[in-house]
Short mmCIF file of C-alpha atoms and ligand atoms in Angstrom, two decimals:
data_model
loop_
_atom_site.label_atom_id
_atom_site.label_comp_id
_atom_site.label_asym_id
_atom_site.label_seq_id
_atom_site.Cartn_x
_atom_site.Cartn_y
_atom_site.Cartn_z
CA UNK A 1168 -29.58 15.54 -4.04
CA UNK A 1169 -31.74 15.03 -7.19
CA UNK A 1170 -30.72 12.50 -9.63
CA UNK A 1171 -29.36 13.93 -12.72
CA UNK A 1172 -27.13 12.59 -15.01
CA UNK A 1173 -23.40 12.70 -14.04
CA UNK A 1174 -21.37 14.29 -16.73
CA UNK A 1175 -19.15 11.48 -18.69
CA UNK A 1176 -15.79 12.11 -16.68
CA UNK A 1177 -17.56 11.30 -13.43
CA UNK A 1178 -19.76 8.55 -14.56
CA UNK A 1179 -19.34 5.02 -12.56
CA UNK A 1180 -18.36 1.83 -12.88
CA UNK A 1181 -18.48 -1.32 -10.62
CA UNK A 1182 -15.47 -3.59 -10.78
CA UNK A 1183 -16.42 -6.70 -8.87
CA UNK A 1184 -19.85 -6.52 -11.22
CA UNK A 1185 -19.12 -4.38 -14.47
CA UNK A 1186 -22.62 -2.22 -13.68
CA UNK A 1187 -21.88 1.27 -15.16
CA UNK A 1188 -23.82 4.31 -13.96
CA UNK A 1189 -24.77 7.68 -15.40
CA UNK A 1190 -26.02 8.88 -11.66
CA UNK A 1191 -24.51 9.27 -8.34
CA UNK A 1192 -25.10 6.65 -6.11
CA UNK A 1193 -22.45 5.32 -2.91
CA UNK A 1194 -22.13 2.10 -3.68
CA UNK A 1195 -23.21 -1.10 -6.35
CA UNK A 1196 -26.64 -2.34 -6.04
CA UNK A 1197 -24.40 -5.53 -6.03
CA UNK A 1198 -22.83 -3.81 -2.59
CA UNK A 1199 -19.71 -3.34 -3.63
CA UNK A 1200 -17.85 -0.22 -3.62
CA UNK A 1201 -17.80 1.90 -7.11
CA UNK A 1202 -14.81 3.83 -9.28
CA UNK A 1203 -15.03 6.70 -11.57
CA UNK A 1204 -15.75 4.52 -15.06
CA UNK A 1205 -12.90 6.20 -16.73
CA UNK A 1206 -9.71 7.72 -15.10
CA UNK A 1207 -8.43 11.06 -15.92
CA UNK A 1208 -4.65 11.03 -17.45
CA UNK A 1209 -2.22 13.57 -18.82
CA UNK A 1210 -1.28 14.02 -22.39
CA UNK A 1211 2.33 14.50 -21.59
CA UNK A 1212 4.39 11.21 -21.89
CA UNK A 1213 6.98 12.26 -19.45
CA UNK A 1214 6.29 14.79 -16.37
CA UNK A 1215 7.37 18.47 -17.25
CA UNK A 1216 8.46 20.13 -13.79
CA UNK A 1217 8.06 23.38 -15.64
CA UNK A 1218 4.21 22.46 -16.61
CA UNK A 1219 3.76 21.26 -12.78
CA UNK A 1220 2.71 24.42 -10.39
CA UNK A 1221 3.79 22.73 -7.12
CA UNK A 1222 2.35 26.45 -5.58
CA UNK A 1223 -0.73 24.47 -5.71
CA UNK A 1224 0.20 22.08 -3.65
CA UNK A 1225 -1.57 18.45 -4.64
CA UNK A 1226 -3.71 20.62 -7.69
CA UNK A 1227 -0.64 20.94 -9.18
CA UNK A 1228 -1.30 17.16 -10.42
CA UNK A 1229 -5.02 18.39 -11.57
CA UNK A 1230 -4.44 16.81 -15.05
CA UNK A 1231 -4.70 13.40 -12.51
CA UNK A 1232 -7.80 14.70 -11.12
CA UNK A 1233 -11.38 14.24 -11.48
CA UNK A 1234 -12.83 18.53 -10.35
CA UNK A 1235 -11.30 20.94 -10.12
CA UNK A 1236 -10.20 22.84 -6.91
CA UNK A 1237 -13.95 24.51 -4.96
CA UNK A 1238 -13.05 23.66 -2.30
CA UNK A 1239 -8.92 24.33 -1.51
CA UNK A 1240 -6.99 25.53 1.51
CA UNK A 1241 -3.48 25.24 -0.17
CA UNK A 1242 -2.89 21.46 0.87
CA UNK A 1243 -0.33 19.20 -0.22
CA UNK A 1244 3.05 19.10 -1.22
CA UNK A 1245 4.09 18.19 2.17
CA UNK A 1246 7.66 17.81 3.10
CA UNK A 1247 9.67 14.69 2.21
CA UNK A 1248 12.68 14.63 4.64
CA UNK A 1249 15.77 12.19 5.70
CA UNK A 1250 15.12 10.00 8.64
CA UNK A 1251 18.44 8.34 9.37
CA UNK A 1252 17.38 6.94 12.65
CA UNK A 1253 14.47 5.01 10.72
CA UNK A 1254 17.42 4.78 7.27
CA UNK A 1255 14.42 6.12 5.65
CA UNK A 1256 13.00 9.37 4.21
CA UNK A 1257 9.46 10.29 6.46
CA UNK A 1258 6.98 12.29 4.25
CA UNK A 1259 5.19 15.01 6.54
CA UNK A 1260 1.81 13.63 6.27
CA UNK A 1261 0.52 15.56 9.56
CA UNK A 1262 1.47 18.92 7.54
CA UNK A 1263 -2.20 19.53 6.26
CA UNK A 1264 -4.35 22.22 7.46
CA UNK A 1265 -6.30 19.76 9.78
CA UNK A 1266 -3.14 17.64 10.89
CA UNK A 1267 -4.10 14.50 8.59
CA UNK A 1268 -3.08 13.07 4.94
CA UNK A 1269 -7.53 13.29 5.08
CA UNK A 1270 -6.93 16.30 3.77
CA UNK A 1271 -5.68 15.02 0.54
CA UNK A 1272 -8.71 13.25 -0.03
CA UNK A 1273 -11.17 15.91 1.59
CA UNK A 1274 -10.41 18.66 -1.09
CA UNK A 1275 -11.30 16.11 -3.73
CA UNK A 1276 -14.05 15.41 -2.53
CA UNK A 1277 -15.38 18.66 -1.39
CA UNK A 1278 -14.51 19.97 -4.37
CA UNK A 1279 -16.76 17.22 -6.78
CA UNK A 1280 -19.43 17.48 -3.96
CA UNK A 1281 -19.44 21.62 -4.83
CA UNK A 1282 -19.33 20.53 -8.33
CA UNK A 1283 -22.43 18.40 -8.20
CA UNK A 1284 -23.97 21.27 -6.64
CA UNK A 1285 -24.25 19.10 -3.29
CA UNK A 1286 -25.83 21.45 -0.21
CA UNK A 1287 -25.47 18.49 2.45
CA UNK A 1288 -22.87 15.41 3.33
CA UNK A 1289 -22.55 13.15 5.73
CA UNK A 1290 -19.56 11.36 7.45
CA UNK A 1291 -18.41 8.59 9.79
CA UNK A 1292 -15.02 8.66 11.18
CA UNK A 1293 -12.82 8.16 14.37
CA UNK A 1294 -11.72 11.38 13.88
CA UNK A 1295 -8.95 12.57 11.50
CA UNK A 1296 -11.38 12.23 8.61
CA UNK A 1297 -14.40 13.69 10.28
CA UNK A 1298 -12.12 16.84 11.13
CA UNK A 1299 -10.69 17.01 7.27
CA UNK A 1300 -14.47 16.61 5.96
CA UNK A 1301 -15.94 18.96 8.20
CA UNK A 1302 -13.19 21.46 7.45
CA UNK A 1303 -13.34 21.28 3.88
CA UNK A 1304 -17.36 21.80 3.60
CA UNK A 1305 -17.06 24.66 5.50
CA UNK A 1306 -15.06 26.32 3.18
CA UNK A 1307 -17.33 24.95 0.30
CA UNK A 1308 -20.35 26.43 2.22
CA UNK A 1309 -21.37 22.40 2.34
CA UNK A 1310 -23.41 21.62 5.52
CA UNK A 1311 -22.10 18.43 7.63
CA UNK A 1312 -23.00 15.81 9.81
CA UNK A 1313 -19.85 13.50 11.27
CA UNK A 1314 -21.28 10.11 12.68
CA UNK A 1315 -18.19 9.45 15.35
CA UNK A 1316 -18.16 6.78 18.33
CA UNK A 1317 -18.98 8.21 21.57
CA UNK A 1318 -15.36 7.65 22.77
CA UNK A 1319 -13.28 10.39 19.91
CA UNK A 1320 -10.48 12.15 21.45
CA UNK A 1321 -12.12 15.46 22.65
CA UNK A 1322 -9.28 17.61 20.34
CA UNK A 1323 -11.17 15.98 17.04
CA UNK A 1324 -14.13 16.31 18.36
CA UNK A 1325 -13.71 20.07 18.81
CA UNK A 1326 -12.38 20.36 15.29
CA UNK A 1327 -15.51 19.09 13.95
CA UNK A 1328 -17.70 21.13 16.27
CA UNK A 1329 -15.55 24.58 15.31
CA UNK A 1330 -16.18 24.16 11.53
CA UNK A 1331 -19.83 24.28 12.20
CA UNK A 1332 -20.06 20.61 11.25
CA UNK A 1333 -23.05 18.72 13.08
CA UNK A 1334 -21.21 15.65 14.92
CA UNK A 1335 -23.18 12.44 16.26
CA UNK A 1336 -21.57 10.84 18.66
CA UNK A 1337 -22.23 6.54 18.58
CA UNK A 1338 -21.78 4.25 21.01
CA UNK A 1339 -20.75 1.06 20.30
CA UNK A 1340 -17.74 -0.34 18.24
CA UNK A 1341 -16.37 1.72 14.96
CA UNK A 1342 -18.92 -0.59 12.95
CA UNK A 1343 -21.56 0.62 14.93
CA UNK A 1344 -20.68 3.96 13.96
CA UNK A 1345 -20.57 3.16 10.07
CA UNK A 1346 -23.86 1.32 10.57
CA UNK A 1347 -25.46 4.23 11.94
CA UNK A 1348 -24.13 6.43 9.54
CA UNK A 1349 -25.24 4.00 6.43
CA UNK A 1350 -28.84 3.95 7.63
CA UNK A 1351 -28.75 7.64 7.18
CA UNK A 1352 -27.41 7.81 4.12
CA UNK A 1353 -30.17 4.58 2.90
CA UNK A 1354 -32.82 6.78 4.65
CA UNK A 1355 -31.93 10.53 4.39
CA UNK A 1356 -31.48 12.35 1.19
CA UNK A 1357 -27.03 13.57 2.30
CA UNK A 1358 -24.55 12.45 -0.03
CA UNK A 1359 -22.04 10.17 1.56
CA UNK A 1360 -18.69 12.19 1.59
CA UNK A 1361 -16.96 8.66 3.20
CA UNK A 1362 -13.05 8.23 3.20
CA UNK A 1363 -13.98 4.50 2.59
CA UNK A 1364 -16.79 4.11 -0.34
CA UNK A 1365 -16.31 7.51 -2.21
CA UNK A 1366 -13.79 7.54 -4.86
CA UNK A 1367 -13.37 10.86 -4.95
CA UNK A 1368 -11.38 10.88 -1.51
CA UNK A 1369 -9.23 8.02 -3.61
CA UNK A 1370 -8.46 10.34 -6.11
CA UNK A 1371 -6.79 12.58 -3.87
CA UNK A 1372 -4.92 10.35 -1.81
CA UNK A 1373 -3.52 9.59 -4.71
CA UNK A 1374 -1.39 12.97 -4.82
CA UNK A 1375 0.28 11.02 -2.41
CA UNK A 1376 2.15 8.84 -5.29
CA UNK A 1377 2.53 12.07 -7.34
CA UNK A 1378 4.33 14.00 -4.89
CA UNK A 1379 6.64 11.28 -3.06
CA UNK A 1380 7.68 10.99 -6.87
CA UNK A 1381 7.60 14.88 -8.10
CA UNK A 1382 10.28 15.15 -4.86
CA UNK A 1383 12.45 12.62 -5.80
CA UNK A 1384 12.71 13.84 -9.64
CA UNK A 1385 10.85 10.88 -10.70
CA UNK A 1386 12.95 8.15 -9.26
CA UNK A 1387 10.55 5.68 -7.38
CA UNK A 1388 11.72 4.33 -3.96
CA UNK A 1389 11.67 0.57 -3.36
CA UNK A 1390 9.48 0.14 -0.19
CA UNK A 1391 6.34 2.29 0.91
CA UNK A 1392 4.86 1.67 4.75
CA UNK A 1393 1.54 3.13 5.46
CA UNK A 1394 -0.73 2.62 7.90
CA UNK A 1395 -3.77 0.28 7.11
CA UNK A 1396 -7.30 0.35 7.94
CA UNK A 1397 -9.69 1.27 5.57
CA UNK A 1398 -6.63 1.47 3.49
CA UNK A 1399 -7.63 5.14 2.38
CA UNK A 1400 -3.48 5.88 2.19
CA UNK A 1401 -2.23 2.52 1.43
CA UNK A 1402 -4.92 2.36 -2.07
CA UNK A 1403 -4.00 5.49 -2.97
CA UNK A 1404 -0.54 5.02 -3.39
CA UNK A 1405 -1.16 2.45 -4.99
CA UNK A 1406 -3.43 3.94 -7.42
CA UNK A 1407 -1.10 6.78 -8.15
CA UNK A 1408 1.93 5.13 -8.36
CA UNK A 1409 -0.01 2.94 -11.11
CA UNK A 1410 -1.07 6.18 -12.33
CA UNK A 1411 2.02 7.69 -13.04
CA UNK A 1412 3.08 4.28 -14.40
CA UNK A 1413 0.52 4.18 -16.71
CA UNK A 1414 1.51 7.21 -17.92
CA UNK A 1415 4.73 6.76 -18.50
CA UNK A 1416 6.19 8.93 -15.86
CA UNK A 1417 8.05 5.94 -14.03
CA UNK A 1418 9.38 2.65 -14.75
CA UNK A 1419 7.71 0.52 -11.89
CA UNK A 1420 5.49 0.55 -8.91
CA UNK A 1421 7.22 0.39 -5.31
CA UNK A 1422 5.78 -2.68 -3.01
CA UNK A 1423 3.59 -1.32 -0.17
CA UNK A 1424 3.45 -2.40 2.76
CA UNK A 1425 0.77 -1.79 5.49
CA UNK A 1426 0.85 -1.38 9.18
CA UNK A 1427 -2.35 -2.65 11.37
CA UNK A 1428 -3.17 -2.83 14.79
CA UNK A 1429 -3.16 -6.18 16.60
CA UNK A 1430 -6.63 -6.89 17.11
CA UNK A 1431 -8.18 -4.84 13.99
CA UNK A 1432 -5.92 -6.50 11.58
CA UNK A 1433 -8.25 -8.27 9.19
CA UNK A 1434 -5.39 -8.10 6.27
CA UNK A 1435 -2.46 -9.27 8.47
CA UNK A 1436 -4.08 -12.25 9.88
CA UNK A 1437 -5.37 -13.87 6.00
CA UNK A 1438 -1.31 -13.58 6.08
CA UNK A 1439 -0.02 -14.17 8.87
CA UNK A 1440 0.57 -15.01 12.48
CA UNK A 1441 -0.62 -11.70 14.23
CA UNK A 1442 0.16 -10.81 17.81
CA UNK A 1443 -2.92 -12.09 20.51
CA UNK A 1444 -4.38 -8.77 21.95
CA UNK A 1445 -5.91 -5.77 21.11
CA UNK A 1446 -4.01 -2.33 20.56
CA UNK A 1447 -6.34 0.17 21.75
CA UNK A 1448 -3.37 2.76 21.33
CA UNK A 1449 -3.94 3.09 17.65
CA UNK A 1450 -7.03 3.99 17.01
CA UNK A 1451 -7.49 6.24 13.99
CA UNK A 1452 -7.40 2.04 12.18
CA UNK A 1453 -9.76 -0.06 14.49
CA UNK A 1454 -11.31 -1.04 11.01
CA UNK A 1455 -12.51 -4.76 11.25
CA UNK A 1456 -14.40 -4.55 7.49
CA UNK A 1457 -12.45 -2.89 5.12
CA UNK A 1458 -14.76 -1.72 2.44
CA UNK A 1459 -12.02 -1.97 -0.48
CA UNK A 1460 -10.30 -5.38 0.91
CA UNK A 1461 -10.12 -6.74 -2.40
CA UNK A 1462 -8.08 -4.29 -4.01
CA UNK A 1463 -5.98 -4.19 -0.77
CA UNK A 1464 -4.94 -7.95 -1.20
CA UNK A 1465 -4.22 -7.53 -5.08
CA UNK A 1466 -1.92 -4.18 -3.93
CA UNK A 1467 -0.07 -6.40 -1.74
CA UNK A 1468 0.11 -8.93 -4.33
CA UNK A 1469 0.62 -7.11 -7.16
CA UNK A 1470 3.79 -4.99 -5.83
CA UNK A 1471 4.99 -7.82 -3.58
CA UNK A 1472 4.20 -5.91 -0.21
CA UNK A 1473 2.92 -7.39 2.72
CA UNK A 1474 0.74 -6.38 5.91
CA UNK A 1475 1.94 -7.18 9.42
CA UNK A 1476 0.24 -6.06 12.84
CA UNK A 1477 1.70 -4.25 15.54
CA UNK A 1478 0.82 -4.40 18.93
CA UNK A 1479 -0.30 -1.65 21.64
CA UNK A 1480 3.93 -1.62 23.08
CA UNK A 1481 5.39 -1.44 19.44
CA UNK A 1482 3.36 1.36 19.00
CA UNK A 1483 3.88 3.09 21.88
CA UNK A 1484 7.91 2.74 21.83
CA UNK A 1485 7.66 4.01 18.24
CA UNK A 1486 5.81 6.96 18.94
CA UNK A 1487 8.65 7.93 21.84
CA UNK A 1488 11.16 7.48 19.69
CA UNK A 1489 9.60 9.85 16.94
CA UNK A 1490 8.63 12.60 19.58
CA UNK A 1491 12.45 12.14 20.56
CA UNK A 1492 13.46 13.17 17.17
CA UNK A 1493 11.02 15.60 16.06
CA UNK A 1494 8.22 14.14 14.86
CA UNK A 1495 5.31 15.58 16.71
CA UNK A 1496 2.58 12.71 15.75
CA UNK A 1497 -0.10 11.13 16.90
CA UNK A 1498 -0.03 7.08 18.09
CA UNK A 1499 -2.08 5.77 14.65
CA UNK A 1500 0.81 6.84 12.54
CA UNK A 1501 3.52 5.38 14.84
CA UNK A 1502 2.53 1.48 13.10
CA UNK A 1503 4.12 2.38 10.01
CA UNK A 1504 7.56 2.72 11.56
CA UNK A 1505 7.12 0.17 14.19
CA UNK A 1506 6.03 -1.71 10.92
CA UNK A 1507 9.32 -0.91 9.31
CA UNK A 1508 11.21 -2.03 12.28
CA UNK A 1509 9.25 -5.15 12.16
CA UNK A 1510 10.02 -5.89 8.36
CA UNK A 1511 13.20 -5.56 8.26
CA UNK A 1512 13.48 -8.04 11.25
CA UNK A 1513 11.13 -10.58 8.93
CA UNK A 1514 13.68 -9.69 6.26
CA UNK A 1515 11.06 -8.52 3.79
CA UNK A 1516 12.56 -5.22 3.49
CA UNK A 1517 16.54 -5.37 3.46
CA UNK A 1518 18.93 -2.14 4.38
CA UNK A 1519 19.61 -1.19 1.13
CA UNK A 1520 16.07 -0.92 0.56
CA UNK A 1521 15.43 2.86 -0.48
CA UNK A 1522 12.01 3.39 2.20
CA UNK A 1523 9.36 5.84 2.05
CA UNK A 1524 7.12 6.46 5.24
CA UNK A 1525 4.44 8.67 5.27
CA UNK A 1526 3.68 10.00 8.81
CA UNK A 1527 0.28 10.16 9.04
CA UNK A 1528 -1.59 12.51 11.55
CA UNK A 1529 -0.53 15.30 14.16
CA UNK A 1530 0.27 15.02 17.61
CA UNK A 1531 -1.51 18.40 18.33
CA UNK A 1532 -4.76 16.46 18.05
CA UNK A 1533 -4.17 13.63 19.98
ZN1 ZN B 1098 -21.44 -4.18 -8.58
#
């Protein structure tokens, strides 16, 4: 794209470095990942359910948002129902046109990316994300490239191939797929439309906060698990739920807890004791560098959470036990009950604890 200034909503600001900018760019010259300088917020001092449009799914939270919707399929709003077998309430995650809370995260984006007047993105993903991205240029009109390792589950694969995105295939580890897709970005003239460094995507998983509290008339639950790898889920809860805080909509932000995989568990182990192997199983979060893993430790701090790591068997008796009872997902999204189960054992989340679990990505893909 050619540099021009950003208008003042979208301009950017560096937190590790305080550098502000007045043009796109995908990350700090100090490396670190940026923010939008200034965050949008409504007027209202208390949500009005008869201002919200909740027909527009996650845009009915626009006054939260940074565009506006180019580039919409409907998504959001996904269904937040009773899991007694868990004693928890599962939000639908894997309800999204391409089977994935990306989604959330892929309209925004899109949609700034049309706004910029952007003609060509590129992505690196294990899948999920490659398939929302992908899905959502080609209803902006926004060519696509999807950097994914040589080893993606052929059923993502094909969803990035159908929407006409371009997909190149890595092999190597998932860092060697990021690496590859970074010296594109450094050396090609796409705009990086990444789950991890743009905070567009942030801004719409987000609407994950607004919702989960929209549904339960604006009562906050104690506990939220989420899976955790790049943290794309986990941060934007958190950044909603602060959000809505900030607002004035609720009283207090619920402690978040995230799920990892034994093996790619970089936030678990600066806690804990984490299991000796490698779970393969889940691997939409075989993230070794998290880009934003400052802001993932002060989360965890900050609401009292904690991460814990899960190995390939947890996972795999977790995602039985949801199949058993309805819940037609894929293995990544089976840490964040096996993570429950786990927590409650460690006592960090009691059984009066009111639980929230978002249930990430489809089984149909997987
Ligand atoms: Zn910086």
């Amino acid at each position: 794209m050619s540099a021009h200034s950003l208008p003042a909503h979208l301009r950017l600001a560096c937190p590790t470095c305080d550098s502000a900018y007045d043009e796109w760019r995908w990350r700090c010259a100090c490396g670190a990942p940026l923010d939008f300088a200034t965050a949008p917020s409504p007027n209202a001092a208390t949500p009005d359910d008869a201002d919200l449009d909740y027909r527009n799914g996650l845009w009915a939270f626009d006054e939260f948002l940074p565009t506006d919707p180019r580039a919409t399929l409907g998504e959001g709003m996904t269904p937040l129902v009773d899991a007694p077998e868990w004693n928890a309430s599962f939000k639908l995650e894997y309800v999204f046109p391409t089977g994935s809370f990306k989604d959330r995260g892929a309209t925004t984006m899109l949609s700034l990316a049309a706004e910029l007047g952007i003609d060509r993105v590129v992505e690196d993903s294990s899948g999920n994300a490659g398939a929302a991205v992908a899905t959502y240029a080609a209803r902006a009109g926004i060519e696509a490239e999807i950097y994914v390792p040589a080893s993606v589950k052929p059923s993502k694969l094909k969803a990035i191939e159908r929407a006409g995105a371009k997909p190149v295939r890595v092999e190597g580890t998932r860092q060697d797929v990021t690496d590859a897709c970074v010296e594109a970005v450094e050396t090609g003239d796409a705009w990086y439309a990444s789950h991890a460094w743009n905070p567009a995507f942030f801004a719409g998983t987000a609407t994950v906060a607004y919702e989960i509290a929209a549904q339960r008339d604006w009562n906050v639950p104690d506990a939220i698990v989420t899976p955790l790898g790049h943290g794309t889920l986990f941060l934007g809860a958190y950044r909603g739920f602060r959000a809505l805080r900030d607002a004035g909509w609720i009283d207090r932000v619920p402690r978040l807890y995230g799920a990892q995989a034994a093996g790619y568990a970089p936030i678990a182990d600066a806690r804990h004791h984490t299991p000796d192997e490698t779970n393969d199983v889940a691997d939409g979060i075989q993230i070794e560098n998290p880009v934003r893993v400052t802001e993932i430790h002060e989360a965890l701090d900050e609401t009292g959470g904690d991460a814990v790591a899960l190995s390939a068997d947890a996972v795999e008796d977790e995602l039985d036990r949801l199949h058993r009872h309805g819940f037609y997902t894929e293995p990544t999204c089976a840490v964040a009950p096996a993570a429950l189960r786990e927590l409650r054992t460690m006592g960090e989340i009691d059984a009066e604890d009111d639980v929230v679990v978002p249930l990430t990505g489809s089984g149909l893909k997987s």
